[in-house]
Coordinates of C-alpha atoms in Angstrom, one line a residue:
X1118 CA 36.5 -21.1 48.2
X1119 CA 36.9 -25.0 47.4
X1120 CA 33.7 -26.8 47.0
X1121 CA 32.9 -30.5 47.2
X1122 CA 30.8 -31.7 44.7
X1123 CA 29.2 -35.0 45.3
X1124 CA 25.6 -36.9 45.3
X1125 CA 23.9 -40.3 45.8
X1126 CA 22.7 -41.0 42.2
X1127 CA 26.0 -41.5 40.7
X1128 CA 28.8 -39.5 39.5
X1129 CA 27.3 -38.8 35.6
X1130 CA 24.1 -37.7 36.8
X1131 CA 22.7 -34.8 35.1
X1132 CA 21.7 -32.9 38.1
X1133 CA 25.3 -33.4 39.6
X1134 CA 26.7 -31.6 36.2
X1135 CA 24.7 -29.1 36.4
X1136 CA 25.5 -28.1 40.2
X1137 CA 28.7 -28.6 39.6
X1138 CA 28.9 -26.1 36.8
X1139 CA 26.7 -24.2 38.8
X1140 CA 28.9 -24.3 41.8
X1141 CA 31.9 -23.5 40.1
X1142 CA 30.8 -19.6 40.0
X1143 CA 31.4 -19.4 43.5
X1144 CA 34.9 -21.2 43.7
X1145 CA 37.2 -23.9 42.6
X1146 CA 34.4 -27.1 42.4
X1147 CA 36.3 -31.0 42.7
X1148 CA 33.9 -33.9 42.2
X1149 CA 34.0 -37.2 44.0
X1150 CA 31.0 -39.0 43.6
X1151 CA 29.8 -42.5 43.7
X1152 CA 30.3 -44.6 40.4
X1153 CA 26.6 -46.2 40.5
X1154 CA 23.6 -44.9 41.9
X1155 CA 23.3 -45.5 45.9
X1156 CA 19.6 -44.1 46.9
X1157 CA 18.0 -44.4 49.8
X1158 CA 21.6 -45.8 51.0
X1159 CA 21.1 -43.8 54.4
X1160 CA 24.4 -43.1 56.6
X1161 CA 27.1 -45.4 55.3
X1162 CA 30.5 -46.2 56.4
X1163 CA 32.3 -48.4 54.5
X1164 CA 34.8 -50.7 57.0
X1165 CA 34.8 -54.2 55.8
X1166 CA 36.6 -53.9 52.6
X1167 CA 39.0 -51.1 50.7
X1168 CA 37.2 -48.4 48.7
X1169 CA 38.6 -47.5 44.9
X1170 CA 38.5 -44.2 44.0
X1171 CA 39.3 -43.3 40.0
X1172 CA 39.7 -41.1 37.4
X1173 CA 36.7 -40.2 35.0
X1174 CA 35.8 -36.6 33.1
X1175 CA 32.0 -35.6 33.3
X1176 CA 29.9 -35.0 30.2
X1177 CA 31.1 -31.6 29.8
X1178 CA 34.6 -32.7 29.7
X1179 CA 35.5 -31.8 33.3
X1180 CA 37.6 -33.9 35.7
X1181 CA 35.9 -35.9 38.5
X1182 CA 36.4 -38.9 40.6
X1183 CA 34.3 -42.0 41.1
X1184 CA 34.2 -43.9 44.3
X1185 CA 33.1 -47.3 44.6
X1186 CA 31.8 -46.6 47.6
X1187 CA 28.5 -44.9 49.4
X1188 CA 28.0 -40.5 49.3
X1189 CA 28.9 -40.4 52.7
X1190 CA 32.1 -42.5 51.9
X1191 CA 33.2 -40.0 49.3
X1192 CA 32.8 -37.2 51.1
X1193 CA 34.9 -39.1 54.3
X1194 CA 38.0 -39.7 51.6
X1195 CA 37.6 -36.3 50.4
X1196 CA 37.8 -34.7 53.6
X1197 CA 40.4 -36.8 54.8
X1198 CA 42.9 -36.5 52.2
X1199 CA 42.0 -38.2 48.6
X1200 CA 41.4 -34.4 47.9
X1201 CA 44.4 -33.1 49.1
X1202 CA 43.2 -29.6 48.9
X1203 CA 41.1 -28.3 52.3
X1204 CA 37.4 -28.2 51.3
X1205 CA 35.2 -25.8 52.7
X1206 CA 32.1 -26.3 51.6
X1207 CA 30.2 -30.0 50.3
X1208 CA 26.9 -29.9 48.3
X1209 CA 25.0 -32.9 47.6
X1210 CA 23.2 -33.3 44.5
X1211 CA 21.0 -32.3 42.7
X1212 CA 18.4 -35.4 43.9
X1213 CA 15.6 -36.0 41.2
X1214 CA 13.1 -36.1 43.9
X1215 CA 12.4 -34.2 47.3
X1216 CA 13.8 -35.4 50.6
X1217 CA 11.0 -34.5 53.0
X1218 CA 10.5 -35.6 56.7
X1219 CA 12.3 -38.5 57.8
X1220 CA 13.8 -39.0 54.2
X1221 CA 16.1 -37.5 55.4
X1222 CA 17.2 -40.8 57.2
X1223 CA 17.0 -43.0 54.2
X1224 CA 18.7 -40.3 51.7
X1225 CA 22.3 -40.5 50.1
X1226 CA 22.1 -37.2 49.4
X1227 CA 21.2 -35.8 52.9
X1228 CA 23.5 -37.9 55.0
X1229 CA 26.7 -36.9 52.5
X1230 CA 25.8 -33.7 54.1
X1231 CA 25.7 -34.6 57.6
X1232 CA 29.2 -36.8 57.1
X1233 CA 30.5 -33.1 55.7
X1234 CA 29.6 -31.8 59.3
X1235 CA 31.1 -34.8 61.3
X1236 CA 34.1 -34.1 59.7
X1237 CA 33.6 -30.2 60.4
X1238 CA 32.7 -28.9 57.0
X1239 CA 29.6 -27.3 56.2
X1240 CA 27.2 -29.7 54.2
X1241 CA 24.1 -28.9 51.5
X1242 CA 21.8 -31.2 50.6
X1243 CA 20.0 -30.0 47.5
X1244 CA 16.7 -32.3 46.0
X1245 CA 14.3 -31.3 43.3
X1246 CA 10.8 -32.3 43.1
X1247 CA 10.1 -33.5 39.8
X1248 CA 7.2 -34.3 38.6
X1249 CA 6.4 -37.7 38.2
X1250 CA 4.0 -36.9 34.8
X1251 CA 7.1 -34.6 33.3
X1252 CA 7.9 -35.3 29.6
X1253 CA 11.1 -35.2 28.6
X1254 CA 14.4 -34.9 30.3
X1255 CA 14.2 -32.5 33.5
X1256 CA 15.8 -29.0 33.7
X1257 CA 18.4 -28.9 36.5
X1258 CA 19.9 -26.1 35.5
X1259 CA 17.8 -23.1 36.9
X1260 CA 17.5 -25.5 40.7
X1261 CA 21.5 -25.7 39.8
X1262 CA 21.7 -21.5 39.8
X1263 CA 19.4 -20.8 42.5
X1264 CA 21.0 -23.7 44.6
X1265 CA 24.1 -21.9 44.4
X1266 CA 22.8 -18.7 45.4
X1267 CA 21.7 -19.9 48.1
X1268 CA 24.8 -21.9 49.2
X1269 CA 26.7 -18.6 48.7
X1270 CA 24.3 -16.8 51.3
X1271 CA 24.3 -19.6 53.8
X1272 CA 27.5 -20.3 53.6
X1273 CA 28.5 -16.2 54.3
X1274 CA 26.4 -16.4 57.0
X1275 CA 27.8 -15.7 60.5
X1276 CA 27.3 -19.0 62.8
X1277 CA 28.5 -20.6 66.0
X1278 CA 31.9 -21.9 65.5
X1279 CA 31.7 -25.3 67.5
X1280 CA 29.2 -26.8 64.9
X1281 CA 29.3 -26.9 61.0
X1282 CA 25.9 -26.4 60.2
X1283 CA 23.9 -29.1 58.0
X1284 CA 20.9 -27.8 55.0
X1285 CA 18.5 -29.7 53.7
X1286 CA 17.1 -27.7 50.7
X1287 CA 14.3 -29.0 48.6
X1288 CA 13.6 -27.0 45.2
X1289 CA 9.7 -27.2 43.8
X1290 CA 10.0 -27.4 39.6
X1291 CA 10.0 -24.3 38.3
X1292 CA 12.2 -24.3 35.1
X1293 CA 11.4 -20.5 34.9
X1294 CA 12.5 -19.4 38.2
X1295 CA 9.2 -18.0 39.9
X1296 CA 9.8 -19.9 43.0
X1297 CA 7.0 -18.1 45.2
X1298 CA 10.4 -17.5 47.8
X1299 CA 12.5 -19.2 50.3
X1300 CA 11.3 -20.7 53.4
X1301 CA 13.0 -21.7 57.0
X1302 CA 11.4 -24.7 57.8
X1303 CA 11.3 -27.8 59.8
X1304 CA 10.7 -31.9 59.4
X1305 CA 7.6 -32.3 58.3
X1306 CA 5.4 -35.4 58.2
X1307 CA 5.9 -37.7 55.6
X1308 CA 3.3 -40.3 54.5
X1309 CA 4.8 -43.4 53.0
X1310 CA 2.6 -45.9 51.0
X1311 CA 4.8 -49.0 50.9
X1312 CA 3.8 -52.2 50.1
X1313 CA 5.7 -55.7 50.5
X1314 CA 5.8 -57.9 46.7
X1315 CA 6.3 -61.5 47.6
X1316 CA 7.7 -63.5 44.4
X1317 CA 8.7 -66.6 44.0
X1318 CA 12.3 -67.5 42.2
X1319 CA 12.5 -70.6 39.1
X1320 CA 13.2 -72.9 42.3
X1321 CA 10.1 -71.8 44.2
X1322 CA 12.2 -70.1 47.0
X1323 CA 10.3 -66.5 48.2
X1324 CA 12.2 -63.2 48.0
X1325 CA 10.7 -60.0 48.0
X1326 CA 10.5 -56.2 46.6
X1327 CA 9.8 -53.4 48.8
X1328 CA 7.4 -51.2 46.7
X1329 CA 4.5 -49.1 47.1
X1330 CA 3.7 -45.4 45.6
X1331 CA 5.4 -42.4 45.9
X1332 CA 5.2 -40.9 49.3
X1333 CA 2.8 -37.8 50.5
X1334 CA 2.8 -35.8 53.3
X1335 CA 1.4 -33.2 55.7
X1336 CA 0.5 -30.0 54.2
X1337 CA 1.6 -28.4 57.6
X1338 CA 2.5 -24.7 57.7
X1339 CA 6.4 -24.4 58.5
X1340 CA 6.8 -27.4 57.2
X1341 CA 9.9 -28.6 54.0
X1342 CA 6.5 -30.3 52.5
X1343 CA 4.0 -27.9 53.4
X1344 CA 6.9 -24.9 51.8
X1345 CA 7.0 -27.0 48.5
X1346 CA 3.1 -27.6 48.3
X1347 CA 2.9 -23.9 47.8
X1348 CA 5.6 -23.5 45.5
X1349 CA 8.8 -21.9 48.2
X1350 CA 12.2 -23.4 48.3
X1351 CA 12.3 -25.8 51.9
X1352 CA 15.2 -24.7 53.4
X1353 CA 15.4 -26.8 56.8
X1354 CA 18.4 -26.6 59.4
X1355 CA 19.6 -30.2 60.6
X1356 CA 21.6 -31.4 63.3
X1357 CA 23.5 -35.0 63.9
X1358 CA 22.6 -34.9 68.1
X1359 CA 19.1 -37.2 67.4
X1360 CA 18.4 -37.2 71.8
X1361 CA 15.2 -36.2 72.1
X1362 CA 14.5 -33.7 75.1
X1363 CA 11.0 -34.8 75.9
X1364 CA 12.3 -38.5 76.4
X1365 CA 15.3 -37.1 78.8
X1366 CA 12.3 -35.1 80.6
X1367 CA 9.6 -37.9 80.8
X1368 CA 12.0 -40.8 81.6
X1369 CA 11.0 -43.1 84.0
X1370 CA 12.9 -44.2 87.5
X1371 CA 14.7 -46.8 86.6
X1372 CA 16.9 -49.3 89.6
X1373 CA 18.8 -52.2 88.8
X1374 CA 17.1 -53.8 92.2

């Protein structure tokens, strides 16, 4: 198997090395990455100027490429022929935070996934809740191993052939592996706390920082939040068609007279 390896934080992230070393149990792993951090970029395509792709060696001395462009740009030039060999599988990440609800909107991470699928690979986003308190650098290495055992299983797993599926899997922090198990789950709700800064710059013109504290959510059962309130890995199946069946059922009559 030939594995994409990509993310939206930047291509020497420490939670990209350690999925990719991760990964690289399962099958030959290539890396094409962003070369600055992009989060909360949301579904990118880049058309309004060329995109650079080069040469650069991870911190454990492995090859990789770094694109100037956004995750989903990456994974596009992969797919279409920077990477010369076919891919078969892309994984995102590993995020240092979760991608809950309609983060998934806003992520880098998430929507490399769904660009994988557009272009009929199967795509994995993989986040990790951190917690905002921890001391020290972060363990991505056990969310790294389980991530990949998990890719292996999904990715084995029959499925309809005129759709490439699209994961969003959000780890809790367990460096010691006693995740309480794996849920199926849905969207849930996510509670965002943003606040507009208005500041003034040295010639007293107004520009302005979108801020606020870190999001909450629903504790709903079935839910990717309510799964990592209570310690499971979220595991929630996503699909690009966004229509929304109760609008096409409760549509008005419309006339053009």
């Amino acid at each position: 198997m030939h594995i994409l390896v990509t993310n939206d934080d930047g291509v020497q992230a420490p939670g990209l090395l350690a999925l990719a070393q991760a990964m690289r149990k399962l099958g030959r792993v290539s890396v094409l990455a962003p070369d600055k951090n992009w989060s909360a970029c949301g579904h990118v395509k880049t058309m309004s100027r060329p995109l650079r792709v080069n040469e650069t060696r991870l911190a454990d001395g492995s090859p990789a490429l770094a694109c100037d462009g956004a995750p989903s740009d990456c994974v596009a030039l992969a797919l279409m022929g920077v990477i010369e060999e076919p891919v078969d599988l892309v994984i995102s990440g590993i995020n240092p935070n979760a991608n809950l609800g309609l983060d998934v909107t806003y992520s880098g991470t998430v929507t490399a996934a769904m660009e994988a699928s557009i272009n009929g690979v199967m795509g994995i986003a993989v986040s990790l809740e951190i917690p905002a308190d921890l001391q020290g650098a972060p363990d991505f290495m056990t969310a790294a191993t389980t991530a990949a055992e998990l890719a292996r299983q999904l990715y084995a797993a029959p499925r309809r052939a005129a759709r490439q599926p699209i994961w969003n899997m959000n780890l809790p922090y367990r460096p010691n592996g006693d995740y309480a198990g794996v849920q199926i789950t849905r969207q849930g709700v996510r509670i965002y706390q943003d606040a507009l800064d208005k500041r003034l710059d040295p010639r007293g013109h107004p520009y302005y920082w979108i801020g606020g504290d870190h999001p909450t959510g629903r504790d709903d059962e079935g839910t990717d939040f309510g799964a990592l309130v209570h310690g499971f890995i979220s595991l929630t199946p996503l699909r690009m068609d966004m229509t929304d069946p109760d609008g096409l059922e409760d549509a008005p009559e419309l006339s053009l007279n």
